[in-house]
PDB file of C-alpha atoms in Angstrom:
ATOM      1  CA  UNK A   1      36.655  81.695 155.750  1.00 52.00           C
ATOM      2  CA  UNK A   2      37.464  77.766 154.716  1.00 51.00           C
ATOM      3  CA  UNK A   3      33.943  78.433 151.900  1.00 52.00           C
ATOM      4  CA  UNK A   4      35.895  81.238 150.861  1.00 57.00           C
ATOM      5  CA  UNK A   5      39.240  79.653 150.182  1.00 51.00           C
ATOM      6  CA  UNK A   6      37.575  76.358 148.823  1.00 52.00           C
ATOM      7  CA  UNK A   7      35.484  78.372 146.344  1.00 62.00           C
ATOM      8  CA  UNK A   8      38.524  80.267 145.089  1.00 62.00           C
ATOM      9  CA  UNK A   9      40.521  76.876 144.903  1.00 66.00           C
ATOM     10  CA  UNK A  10      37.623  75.777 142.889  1.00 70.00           C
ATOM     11  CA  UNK A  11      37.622  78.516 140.801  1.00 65.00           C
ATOM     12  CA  UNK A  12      41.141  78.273 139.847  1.00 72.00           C
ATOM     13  CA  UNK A  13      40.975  74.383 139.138  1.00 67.00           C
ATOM     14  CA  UNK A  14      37.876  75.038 136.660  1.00 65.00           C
ATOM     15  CA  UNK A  15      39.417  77.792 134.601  1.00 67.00           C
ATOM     16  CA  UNK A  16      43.011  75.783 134.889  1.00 66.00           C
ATOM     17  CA  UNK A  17      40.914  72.865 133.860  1.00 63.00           C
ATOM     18  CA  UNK A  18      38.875  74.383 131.128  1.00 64.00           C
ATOM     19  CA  UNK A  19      42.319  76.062 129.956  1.00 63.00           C
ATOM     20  CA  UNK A  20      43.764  72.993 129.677  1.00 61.00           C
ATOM     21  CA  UNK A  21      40.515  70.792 127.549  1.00 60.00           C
ATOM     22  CA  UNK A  22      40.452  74.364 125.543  1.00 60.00           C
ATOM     23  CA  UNK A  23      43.385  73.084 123.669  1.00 58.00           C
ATOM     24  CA  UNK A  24      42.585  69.379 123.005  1.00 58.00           C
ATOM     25  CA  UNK A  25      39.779  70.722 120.796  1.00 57.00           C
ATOM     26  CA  UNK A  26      40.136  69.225 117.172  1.00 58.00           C
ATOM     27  CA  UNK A  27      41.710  71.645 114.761  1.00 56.00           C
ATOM     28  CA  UNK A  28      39.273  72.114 110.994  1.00 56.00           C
ATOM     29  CA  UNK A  29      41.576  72.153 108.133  1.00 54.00           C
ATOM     30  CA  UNK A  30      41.574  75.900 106.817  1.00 64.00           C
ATOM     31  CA  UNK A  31      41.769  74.498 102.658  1.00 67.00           C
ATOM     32  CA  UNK A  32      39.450  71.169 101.638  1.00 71.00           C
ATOM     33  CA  UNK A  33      41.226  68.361  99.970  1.00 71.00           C
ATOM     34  CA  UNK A  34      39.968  68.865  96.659  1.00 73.00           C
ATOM     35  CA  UNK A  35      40.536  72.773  96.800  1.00 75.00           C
ATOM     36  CA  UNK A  36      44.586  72.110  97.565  1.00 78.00           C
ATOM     37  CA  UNK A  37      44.570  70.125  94.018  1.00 79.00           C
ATOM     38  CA  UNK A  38      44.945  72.354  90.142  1.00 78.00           C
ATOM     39  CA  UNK A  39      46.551  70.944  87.314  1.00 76.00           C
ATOM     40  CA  UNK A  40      49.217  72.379  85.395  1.00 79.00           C
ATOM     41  CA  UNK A  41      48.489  72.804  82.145  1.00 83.00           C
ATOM     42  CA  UNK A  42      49.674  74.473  78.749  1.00 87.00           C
ATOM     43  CA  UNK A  43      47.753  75.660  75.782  1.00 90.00           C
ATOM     44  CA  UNK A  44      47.965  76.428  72.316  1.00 93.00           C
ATOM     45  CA  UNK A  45      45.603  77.490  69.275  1.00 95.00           C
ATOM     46  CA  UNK A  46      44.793  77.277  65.850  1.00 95.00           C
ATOM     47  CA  UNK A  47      42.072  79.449  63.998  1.00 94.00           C
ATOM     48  CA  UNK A  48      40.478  78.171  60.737  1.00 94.00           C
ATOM     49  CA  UNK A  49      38.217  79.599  58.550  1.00 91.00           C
ATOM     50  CA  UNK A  50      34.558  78.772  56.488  1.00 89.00           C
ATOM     51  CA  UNK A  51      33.699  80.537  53.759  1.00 84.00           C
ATOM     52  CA  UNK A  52      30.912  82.706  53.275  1.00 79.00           C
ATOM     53  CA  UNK A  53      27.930  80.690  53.523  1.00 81.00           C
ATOM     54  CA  UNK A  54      29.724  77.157  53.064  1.00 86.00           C
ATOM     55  CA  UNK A  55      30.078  74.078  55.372  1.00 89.00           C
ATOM     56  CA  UNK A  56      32.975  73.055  53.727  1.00 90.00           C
ATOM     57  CA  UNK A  57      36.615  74.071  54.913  1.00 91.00           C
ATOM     58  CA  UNK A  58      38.661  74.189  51.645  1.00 91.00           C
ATOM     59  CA  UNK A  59      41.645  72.073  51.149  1.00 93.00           C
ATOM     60  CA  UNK A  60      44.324  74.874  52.887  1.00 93.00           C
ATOM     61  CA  UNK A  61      42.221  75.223  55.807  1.00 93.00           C
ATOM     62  CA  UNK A  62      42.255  71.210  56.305  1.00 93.00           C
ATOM     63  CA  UNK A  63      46.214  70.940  55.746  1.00 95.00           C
ATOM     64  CA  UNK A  64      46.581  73.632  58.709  1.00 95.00           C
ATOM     65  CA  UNK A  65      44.345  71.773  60.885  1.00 94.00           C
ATOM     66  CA  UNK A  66      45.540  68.457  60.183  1.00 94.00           C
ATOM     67  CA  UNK A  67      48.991  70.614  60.392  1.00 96.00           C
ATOM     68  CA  UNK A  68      48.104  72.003  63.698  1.00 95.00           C
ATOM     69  CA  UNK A  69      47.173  68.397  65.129  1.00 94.00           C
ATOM     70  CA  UNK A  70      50.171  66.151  64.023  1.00 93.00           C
ATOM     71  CA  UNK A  71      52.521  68.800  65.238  1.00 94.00           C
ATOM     72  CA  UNK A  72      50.808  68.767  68.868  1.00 92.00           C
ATOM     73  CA  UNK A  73      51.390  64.636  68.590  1.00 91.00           C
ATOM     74  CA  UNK A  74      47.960  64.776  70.648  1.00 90.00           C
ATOM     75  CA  UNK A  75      47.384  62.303  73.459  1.00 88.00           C
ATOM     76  CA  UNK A  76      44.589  60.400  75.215  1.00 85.00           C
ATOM     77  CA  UNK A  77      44.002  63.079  78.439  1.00 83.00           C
ATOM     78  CA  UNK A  78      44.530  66.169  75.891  1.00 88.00           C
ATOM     79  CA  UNK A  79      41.320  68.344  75.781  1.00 89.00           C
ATOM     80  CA  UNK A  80      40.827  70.039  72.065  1.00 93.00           C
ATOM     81  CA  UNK A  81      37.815  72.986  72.777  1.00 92.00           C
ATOM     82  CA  UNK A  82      36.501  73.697  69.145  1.00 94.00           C
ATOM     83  CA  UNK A  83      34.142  77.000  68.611  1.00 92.00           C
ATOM     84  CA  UNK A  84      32.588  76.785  65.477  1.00 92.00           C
ATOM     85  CA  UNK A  85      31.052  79.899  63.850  1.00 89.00           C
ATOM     86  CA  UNK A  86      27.178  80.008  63.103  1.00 85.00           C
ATOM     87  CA  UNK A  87      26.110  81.035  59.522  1.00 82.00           C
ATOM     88  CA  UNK A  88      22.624  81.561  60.162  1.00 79.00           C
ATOM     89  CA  UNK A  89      21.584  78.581  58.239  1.00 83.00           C
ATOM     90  CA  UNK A  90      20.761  75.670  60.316  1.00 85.00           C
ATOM     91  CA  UNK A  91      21.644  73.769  57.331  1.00 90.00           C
ATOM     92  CA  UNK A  92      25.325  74.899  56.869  1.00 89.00           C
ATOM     93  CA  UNK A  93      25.609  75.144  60.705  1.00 88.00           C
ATOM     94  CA  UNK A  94      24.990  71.426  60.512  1.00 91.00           C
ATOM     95  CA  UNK A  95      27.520  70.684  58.021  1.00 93.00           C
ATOM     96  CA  UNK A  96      29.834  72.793  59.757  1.00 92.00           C
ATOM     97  CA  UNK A  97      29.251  70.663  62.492  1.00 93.00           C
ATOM     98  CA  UNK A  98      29.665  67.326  60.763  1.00 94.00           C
ATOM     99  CA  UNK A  99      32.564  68.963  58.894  1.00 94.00           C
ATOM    100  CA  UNK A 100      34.509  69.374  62.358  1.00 94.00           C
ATOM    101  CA  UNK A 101      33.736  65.710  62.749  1.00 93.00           C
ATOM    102  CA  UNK A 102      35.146  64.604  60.198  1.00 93.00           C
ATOM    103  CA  UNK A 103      38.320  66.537  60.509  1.00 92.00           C
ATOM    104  CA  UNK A 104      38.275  65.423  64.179  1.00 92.00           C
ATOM    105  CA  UNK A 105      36.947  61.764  63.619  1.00 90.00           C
ATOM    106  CA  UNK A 106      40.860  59.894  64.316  1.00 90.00           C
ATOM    107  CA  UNK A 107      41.971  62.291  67.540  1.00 90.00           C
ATOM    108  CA  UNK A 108      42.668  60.266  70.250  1.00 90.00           C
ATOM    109  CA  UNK A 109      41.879  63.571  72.549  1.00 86.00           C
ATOM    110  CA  UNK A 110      38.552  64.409  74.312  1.00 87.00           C
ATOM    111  CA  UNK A 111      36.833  66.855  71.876  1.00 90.00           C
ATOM    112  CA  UNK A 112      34.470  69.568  73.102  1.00 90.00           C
ATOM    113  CA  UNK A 113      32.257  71.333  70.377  1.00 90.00           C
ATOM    114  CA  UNK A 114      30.507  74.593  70.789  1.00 89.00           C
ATOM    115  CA  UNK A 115      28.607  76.815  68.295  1.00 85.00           C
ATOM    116  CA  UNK A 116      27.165  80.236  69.197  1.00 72.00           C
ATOM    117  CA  UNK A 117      23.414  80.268  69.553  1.00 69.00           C
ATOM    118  CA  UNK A 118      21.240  82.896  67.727  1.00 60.00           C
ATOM    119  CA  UNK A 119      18.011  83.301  66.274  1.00 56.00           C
ATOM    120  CA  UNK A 120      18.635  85.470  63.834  1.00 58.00           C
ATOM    121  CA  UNK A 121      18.665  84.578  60.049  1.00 58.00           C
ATOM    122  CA  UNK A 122      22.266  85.499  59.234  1.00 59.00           C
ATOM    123  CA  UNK A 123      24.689  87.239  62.029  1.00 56.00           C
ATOM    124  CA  UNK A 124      24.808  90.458  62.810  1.00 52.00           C
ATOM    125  CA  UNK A 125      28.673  90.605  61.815  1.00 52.00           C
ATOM    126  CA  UNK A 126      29.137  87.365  59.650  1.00 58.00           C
ATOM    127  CA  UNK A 127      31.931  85.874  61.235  1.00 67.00           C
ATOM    128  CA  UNK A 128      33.500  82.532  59.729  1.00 80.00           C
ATOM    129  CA  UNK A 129      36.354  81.941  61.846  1.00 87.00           C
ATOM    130  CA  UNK A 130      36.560  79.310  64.394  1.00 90.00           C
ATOM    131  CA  UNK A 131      39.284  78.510  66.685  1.00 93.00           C
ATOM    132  CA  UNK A 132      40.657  75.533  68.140  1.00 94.00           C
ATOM    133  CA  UNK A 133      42.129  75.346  71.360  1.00 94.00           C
ATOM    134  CA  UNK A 134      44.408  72.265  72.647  1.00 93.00           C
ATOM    135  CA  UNK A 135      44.559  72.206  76.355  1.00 89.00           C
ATOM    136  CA  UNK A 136      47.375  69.735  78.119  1.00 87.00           C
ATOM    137  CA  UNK A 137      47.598  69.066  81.392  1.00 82.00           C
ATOM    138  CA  UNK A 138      50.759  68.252  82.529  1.00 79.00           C
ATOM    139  CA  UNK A 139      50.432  67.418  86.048  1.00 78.00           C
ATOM    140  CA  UNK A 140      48.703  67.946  89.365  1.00 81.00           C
ATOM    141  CA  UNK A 141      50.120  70.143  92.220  1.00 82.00           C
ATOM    142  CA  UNK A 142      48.761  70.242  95.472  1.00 83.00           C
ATOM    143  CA  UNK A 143      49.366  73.170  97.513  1.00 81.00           C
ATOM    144  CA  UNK A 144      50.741  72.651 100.974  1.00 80.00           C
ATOM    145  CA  UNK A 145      52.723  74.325 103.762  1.00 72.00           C
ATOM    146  CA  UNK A 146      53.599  72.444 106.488  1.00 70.00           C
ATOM    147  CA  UNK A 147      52.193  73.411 109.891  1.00 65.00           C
ATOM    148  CA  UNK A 148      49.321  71.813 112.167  1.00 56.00           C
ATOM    149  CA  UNK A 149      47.185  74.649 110.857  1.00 60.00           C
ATOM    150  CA  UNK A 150      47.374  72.544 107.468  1.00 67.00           C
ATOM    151  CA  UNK A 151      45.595  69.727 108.065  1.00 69.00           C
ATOM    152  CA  UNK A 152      44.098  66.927 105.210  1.00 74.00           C
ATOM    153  CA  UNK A 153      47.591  67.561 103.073  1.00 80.00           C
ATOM    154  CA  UNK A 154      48.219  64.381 102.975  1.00 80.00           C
ATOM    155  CA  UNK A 155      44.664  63.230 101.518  1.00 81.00           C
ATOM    156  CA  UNK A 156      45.160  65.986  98.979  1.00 81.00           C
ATOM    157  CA  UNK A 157      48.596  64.226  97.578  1.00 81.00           C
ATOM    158  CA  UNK A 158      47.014  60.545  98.255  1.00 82.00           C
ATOM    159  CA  UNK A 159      44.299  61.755  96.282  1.00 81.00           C
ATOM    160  CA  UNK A 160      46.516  63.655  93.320  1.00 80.00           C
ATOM    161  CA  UNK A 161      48.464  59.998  93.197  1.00 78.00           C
ATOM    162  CA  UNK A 162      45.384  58.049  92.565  1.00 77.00           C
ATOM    163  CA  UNK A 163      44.470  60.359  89.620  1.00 76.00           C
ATOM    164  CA  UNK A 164      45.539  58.143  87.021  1.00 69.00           C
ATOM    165  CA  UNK A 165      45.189  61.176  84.279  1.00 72.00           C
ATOM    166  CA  UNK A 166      45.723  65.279  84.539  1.00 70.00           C
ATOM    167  CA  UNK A 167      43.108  65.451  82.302  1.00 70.00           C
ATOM    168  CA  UNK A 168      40.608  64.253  84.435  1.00 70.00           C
ATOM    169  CA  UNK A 169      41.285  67.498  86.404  1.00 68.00           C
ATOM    170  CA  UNK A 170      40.392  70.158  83.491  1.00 66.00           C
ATOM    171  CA  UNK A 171      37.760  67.780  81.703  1.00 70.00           C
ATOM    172  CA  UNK A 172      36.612  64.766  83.406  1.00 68.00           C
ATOM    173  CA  UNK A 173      35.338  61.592  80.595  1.00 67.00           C
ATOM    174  CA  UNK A 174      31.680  61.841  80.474  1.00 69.00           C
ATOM    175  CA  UNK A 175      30.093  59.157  82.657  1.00 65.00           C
ATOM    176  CA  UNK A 176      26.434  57.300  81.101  1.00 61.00           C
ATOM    177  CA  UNK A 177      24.427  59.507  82.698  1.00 63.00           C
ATOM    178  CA  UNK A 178      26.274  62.932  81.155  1.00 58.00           C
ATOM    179  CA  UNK A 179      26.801  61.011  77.769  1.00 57.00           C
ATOM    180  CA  UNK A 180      22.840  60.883  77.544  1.00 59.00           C
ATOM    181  CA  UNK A 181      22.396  64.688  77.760  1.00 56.00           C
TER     182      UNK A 181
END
């Protein structure tokens, strides 16, 4: 009878027990740090166009870009994404290319350049328009709510402090080793 009551006692001091260490277990934070940070950002566009067969833009097609750019007053952690139409020719697609260049040679912005890839000796539909995109980021939010179910909120805002420019968030500076490719 005294085994009996002892082994119940137990039994209820080892549940109570593992009850109570249940709850001292560390709580995992449901969002990363990194995933609570996005950047607010705003963007606007400009389309140009070649003509047929030329690498040159002509002279009204360089007063709307340079147009497009002054009125933007574009700054160091702006991001201008530039899609240049292929001709065909790898000739004129390389003079398209160092055409952009040149229009784009004094922008204090980070500059990304893309050009459709094909094979093929002239397009399928000649297209000669490109388009210019100006992305601006105009700050960082981190998403929070408070609660002890949101855990690493505070490294999320340390970390959206330290970031010295919005910019970095949509398109991070090449480092040496991304430069090279």
């Amino acid at each position: 009878m005294i085994m009996q009551f002892l082994s119940g006692r137990i039994a209820i001091v080892v549940f109570a027990l593992g009850a109570l260490l249940a709850g001292c277990s560390t709580p995992q934070p449901d969002v990363g740090v990194v995933d609570r940070l996005s950047a607010d950002y705003v963007e606007t566009q400009h389309t140009y166009r070649f003509g047929a067969k030329s690498s040159g833009l002509s002279k009204s097609e360089r007063h709307g870009i340079n147009h497009f750019l002054n009125r933007n007053a574009l700054r160091k952690g702006d991001v201008l994404i530039v899609t240049i139409p292929t001709s065909g020719s790898p000739k004129t697609d390389a003079g398209r290319v160092e055409t952009i260049h040149a229009a784009l040679a004094f922008v204090p912005s980070r500059v990304r350049i893309g050009m459709d890839q094909s094979f093929a000796t002239y397009p399928t539909v000649p297209r000669q328009t490109g388009l210019i995109r100006l992305v601006r980021a105009s700050g960082i939010r981190v998403d929070c709510t408070p609660g002890a179910d949101d855990l690493g909120c505070a490294n999320a805002i340390n970390l959206a402090v330290m970031i010295d420019e919005p910019g970095d968030v949509l398109a991070p500076a090449p480092t040496a080793r991304t430069a090279l490719q």
